[in-house]
Amino acid sequence: MNVYVVETAKRLAAAGTAVEIFTRATSSELPPSVELAPGVLVRHVTAGPYEGLLKADLPGQLCAVTSGVMRVEAAHPEGWFDLIHSHYWLSGQVGWLASERWGVPLVHSMHTMAKVKN
């Protein structure tokens, strides 16, 4: 998991904000969720094969990831999430859909873009 995401989550939690991080499960042995730090819950969303995917194959899992995120939200009381912070373009797509569905703001951080990176 990206160091920036982890450290931001820890600092938000230390300030009193409950944080849930959604990430694609990469092993069948991972629990559905794990506490990363006090106030920070990581949710492993099943989407595609557990083994690593090629970067080019990740967009094919967008629907599965989105479905997994929506299922978690449906298990919470209405209005559970106050804000979505997505990173990179793939999670930005999921975040945008969740933001629209849940009626909450979306903050998106690209971090790197191919045109600038290359």
mmCIF file with all atom_site columns, C-alpha atoms in Angstrom, residues 25-90:
data_model
loop_
_atom_site.group_PDB
_atom_site.id
_atom_site.type_symbol
_atom_site.label_atom_id
_atom_site.label_alt_id
_atom_site.label_comp_id
_atom_site.label_asym_id
_atom_site.label_entity_id
_atom_site.label_seq_id
_atom_site.pdbx_PDB_ins_code
_atom_site.Cartn_x
_atom_site.Cartn_y
_atom_site.Cartn_z
_atom_site.occupancy
_atom_site.B_iso_or_equiv
_atom_site.pdbx_formal_charge
_atom_site.auth_seq_id
_atom_site.auth_comp_id
_atom_site.auth_asym_id
_atom_site.auth_atom_id
_atom_site.pdbx_PDB_model_num
ATOM 1  C CA . ALA A 1 25 ? -7.411  -8.323  -2.242  1.00 0.00 ? 25 ALA A CA 1
ATOM 2  C CA . THR A 1 26 ? -4.211  -9.954  -3.503  1.00 0.00 ? 26 THR A CA 1
ATOM 3  C CA . SER A 1 27 ? -4.514  -13.201 -1.525  1.00 0.00 ? 27 SER A CA 1
ATOM 4  C CA . SER A 1 28 ? -7.368  -15.479 -0.514  1.00 0.00 ? 28 SER A CA 1
ATOM 5  C CA . GLU A 1 29 ? -5.740  -15.668 2.920   1.00 0.00 ? 29 GLU A CA 1
ATOM 6  C CA . LEU A 1 30 ? -6.333  -11.987 3.649   1.00 0.00 ? 30 LEU A CA 1
ATOM 7  C CA . PRO A 1 31 ? -9.223  -11.267 6.009   1.00 0.00 ? 31 PRO A CA 1
ATOM 8  C CA . PRO A 1 32 ? -12.027 -9.077  4.612   1.00 0.00 ? 32 PRO A CA 1
ATOM 9  C CA . SER A 1 33 ? -10.811 -6.246  6.833   1.00 0.00 ? 33 SER A CA 1
ATOM 10 C CA . VAL A 1 34 ? -7.920  -5.527  9.159   1.00 0.00 ? 34 VAL A CA 1
ATOM 11 C CA . GLU A 1 35 ? -7.146  -2.675  11.544  1.00 0.00 ? 35 GLU A CA 1
ATOM 12 C CA . LEU A 1 36 ? -4.020  -0.978  10.219  1.00 0.00 ? 36 LEU A CA 1
ATOM 13 C CA . ALA A 1 37 ? -3.794  1.431   13.148  1.00 0.00 ? 37 ALA A CA 1
ATOM 14 C CA . PRO A 1 38 ? -6.259  2.732   15.729  1.00 0.00 ? 38 PRO A CA 1
ATOM 15 C CA . GLY A 1 39 ? -9.092  4.288   13.730  1.00 0.00 ? 39 GLY A CA 1
ATOM 16 C CA . VAL A 1 40 ? -7.847  2.967   10.356  1.00 0.00 ? 40 VAL A CA 1
ATOM 17 C CA . LEU A 1 41 ? -9.577  -0.039  8.808   1.00 0.00 ? 41 LEU A CA 1
ATOM 18 C CA . VAL A 1 42 ? -8.300  -1.621  5.581   1.00 0.00 ? 42 VAL A CA 1
ATOM 19 C CA . ARG A 1 43 ? -10.925 -3.464  3.541   1.00 0.00 ? 43 ARG A CA 1
ATOM 20 C CA . HIS A 1 44 ? -9.707  -6.102  1.079   1.00 0.00 ? 44 HIS A CA 1
ATOM 21 C CA . VAL A 1 45 ? -12.129 -6.115  -1.859  1.00 0.00 ? 45 VAL A CA 1
ATOM 22 C CA . THR A 1 46 ? -12.270 -9.286  -3.939  1.00 0.00 ? 46 THR A CA 1
ATOM 23 C CA . ALA A 1 47 ? -11.886 -8.287  -7.591  1.00 0.00 ? 47 ALA A CA 1
ATOM 24 C CA . GLY A 1 48 ? -10.366 -10.576 -10.173 1.00 0.00 ? 48 GLY A CA 1
ATOM 25 C CA . PRO A 1 49 ? -7.677  -13.152 -9.491  1.00 0.00 ? 49 PRO A CA 1
ATOM 26 C CA . TYR A 1 50 ? -5.777  -12.911 -6.234  1.00 0.00 ? 50 TYR A CA 1
ATOM 27 C CA . GLU A 1 51 ? -2.364  -13.102 -7.818  1.00 0.00 ? 51 GLU A CA 1
ATOM 28 C CA . GLY A 1 52 ? -0.835  -9.932  -9.160  1.00 0.00 ? 52 GLY A CA 1
ATOM 29 C CA . LEU A 1 53 ? -2.323  -8.443  -12.267 1.00 0.00 ? 53 LEU A CA 1
ATOM 30 C CA . LEU A 1 54 ? -0.484  -6.653  -15.004 1.00 0.00 ? 54 LEU A CA 1
ATOM 31 C CA . LYS A 1 55 ? -1.004  -2.909  -14.911 1.00 0.00 ? 55 LYS A CA 1
ATOM 32 C CA . ALA A 1 56 ? -2.875  -3.181  -18.222 1.00 0.00 ? 56 ALA A CA 1
ATOM 33 C CA . ASP A 1 57 ? -5.321  -5.687  -16.676 1.00 0.00 ? 57 ASP A CA 1
ATOM 34 C CA . LEU A 1 58 ? -6.344  -3.537  -13.698 1.00 0.00 ? 58 LEU A CA 1
ATOM 35 C CA . PRO A 1 59 ? -9.005  -1.484  -15.546 1.00 0.00 ? 59 PRO A CA 1
ATOM 36 C CA . GLY A 1 60 ? -10.853 -4.734  -16.230 1.00 0.00 ? 60 GLY A CA 1
ATOM 37 C CA . GLN A 1 61 ? -11.483 -5.046  -12.487 1.00 0.00 ? 61 GLN A CA 1
ATOM 38 C CA . LEU A 1 62 ? -13.125 -1.632  -12.013 1.00 0.00 ? 62 LEU A CA 1
ATOM 39 C CA . CYS A 1 63 ? -16.673 -3.013  -11.950 1.00 0.00 ? 63 CYS A CA 1
ATOM 40 C CA . ALA A 1 64 ? -15.740 -5.702  -9.421  1.00 0.00 ? 64 ALA A CA 1
ATOM 41 C CA . VAL A 1 65 ? -13.959 -3.209  -7.149  1.00 0.00 ? 65 VAL A CA 1
ATOM 42 C CA . THR A 1 66 ? -16.856 -0.769  -7.391  1.00 0.00 ? 66 THR A CA 1
ATOM 43 C CA . SER A 1 67 ? -19.308 -3.540  -6.535  1.00 0.00 ? 67 SER A CA 1
ATOM 44 C CA . GLY A 1 68 ? -17.232 -4.558  -3.514  1.00 0.00 ? 68 GLY A CA 1
ATOM 45 C CA . VAL A 1 69 ? -17.061 -0.994  -2.215  1.00 0.00 ? 69 VAL A CA 1
ATOM 46 C CA . MET A 1 70 ? -20.799 -0.525  -2.689  1.00 0.00 ? 70 MET A CA 1
ATOM 47 C CA . ARG A 1 71 ? -21.527 -3.771  -0.800  1.00 0.00 ? 71 ARG A CA 1
ATOM 48 C CA . VAL A 1 72 ? -19.499 -2.547  2.189   1.00 0.00 ? 72 VAL A CA 1
ATOM 49 C CA . GLU A 1 73 ? -21.320 0.781   2.194   1.00 0.00 ? 73 GLU A CA 1
ATOM 50 C CA . ALA A 1 74 ? -24.700 -0.973  2.011   1.00 0.00 ? 74 ALA A CA 1
ATOM 51 C CA . ALA A 1 75 ? -23.871 -2.790  5.264   1.00 0.00 ? 75 ALA A CA 1
ATOM 52 C CA . HIS A 1 76 ? -23.398 0.555   7.071   1.00 0.00 ? 76 HIS A CA 1
ATOM 53 C CA . PRO A 1 77 ? -26.145 2.892   8.256   1.00 0.00 ? 77 PRO A CA 1
ATOM 54 C CA . GLU A 1 78 ? -27.101 5.548   5.694   1.00 0.00 ? 78 GLU A CA 1
ATOM 55 C CA . GLY A 1 79 ? -24.726 8.512   5.755   1.00 0.00 ? 79 GLY A CA 1
ATOM 56 C CA . TRP A 1 80 ? -21.838 6.492   7.195   1.00 0.00 ? 80 TRP A CA 1
ATOM 57 C CA . PHE A 1 81 ? -19.219 8.029   4.914   1.00 0.00 ? 81 PHE A CA 1
ATOM 58 C CA . ASP A 1 82 ? -18.653 11.798  4.982   1.00 0.00 ? 82 ASP A CA 1
ATOM 59 C CA . LEU A 1 83 ? -15.984 12.074  2.308   1.00 0.00 ? 83 LEU A CA 1
ATOM 60 C CA . ILE A 1 84 ? -14.136 10.004  -0.271  1.00 0.00 ? 84 ILE A CA 1
ATOM 61 C CA . HIS A 1 85 ? -10.438 10.495  -0.983  1.00 0.00 ? 85 HIS A CA 1
ATOM 62 C CA . SER A 1 86 ? -9.261  8.539   -3.999  1.00 0.00 ? 86 SER A CA 1
ATOM 63 C CA . HIS A 1 87 ? -5.759  8.137   -5.408  1.00 0.00 ? 87 HIS A CA 1
ATOM 64 C CA . TYR A 1 88 ? -4.705  7.511   -8.997  1.00 0.00 ? 88 TYR A CA 1
ATOM 65 C CA . TRP A 1 89 ? -7.137  7.226   -11.882 1.00 0.00 ? 89 TRP A CA 1
ATOM 66 C CA . LEU A 1 90 ? -8.505  3.727   -11.212 1.00 0.00 ? 90 LEU A CA 1
#
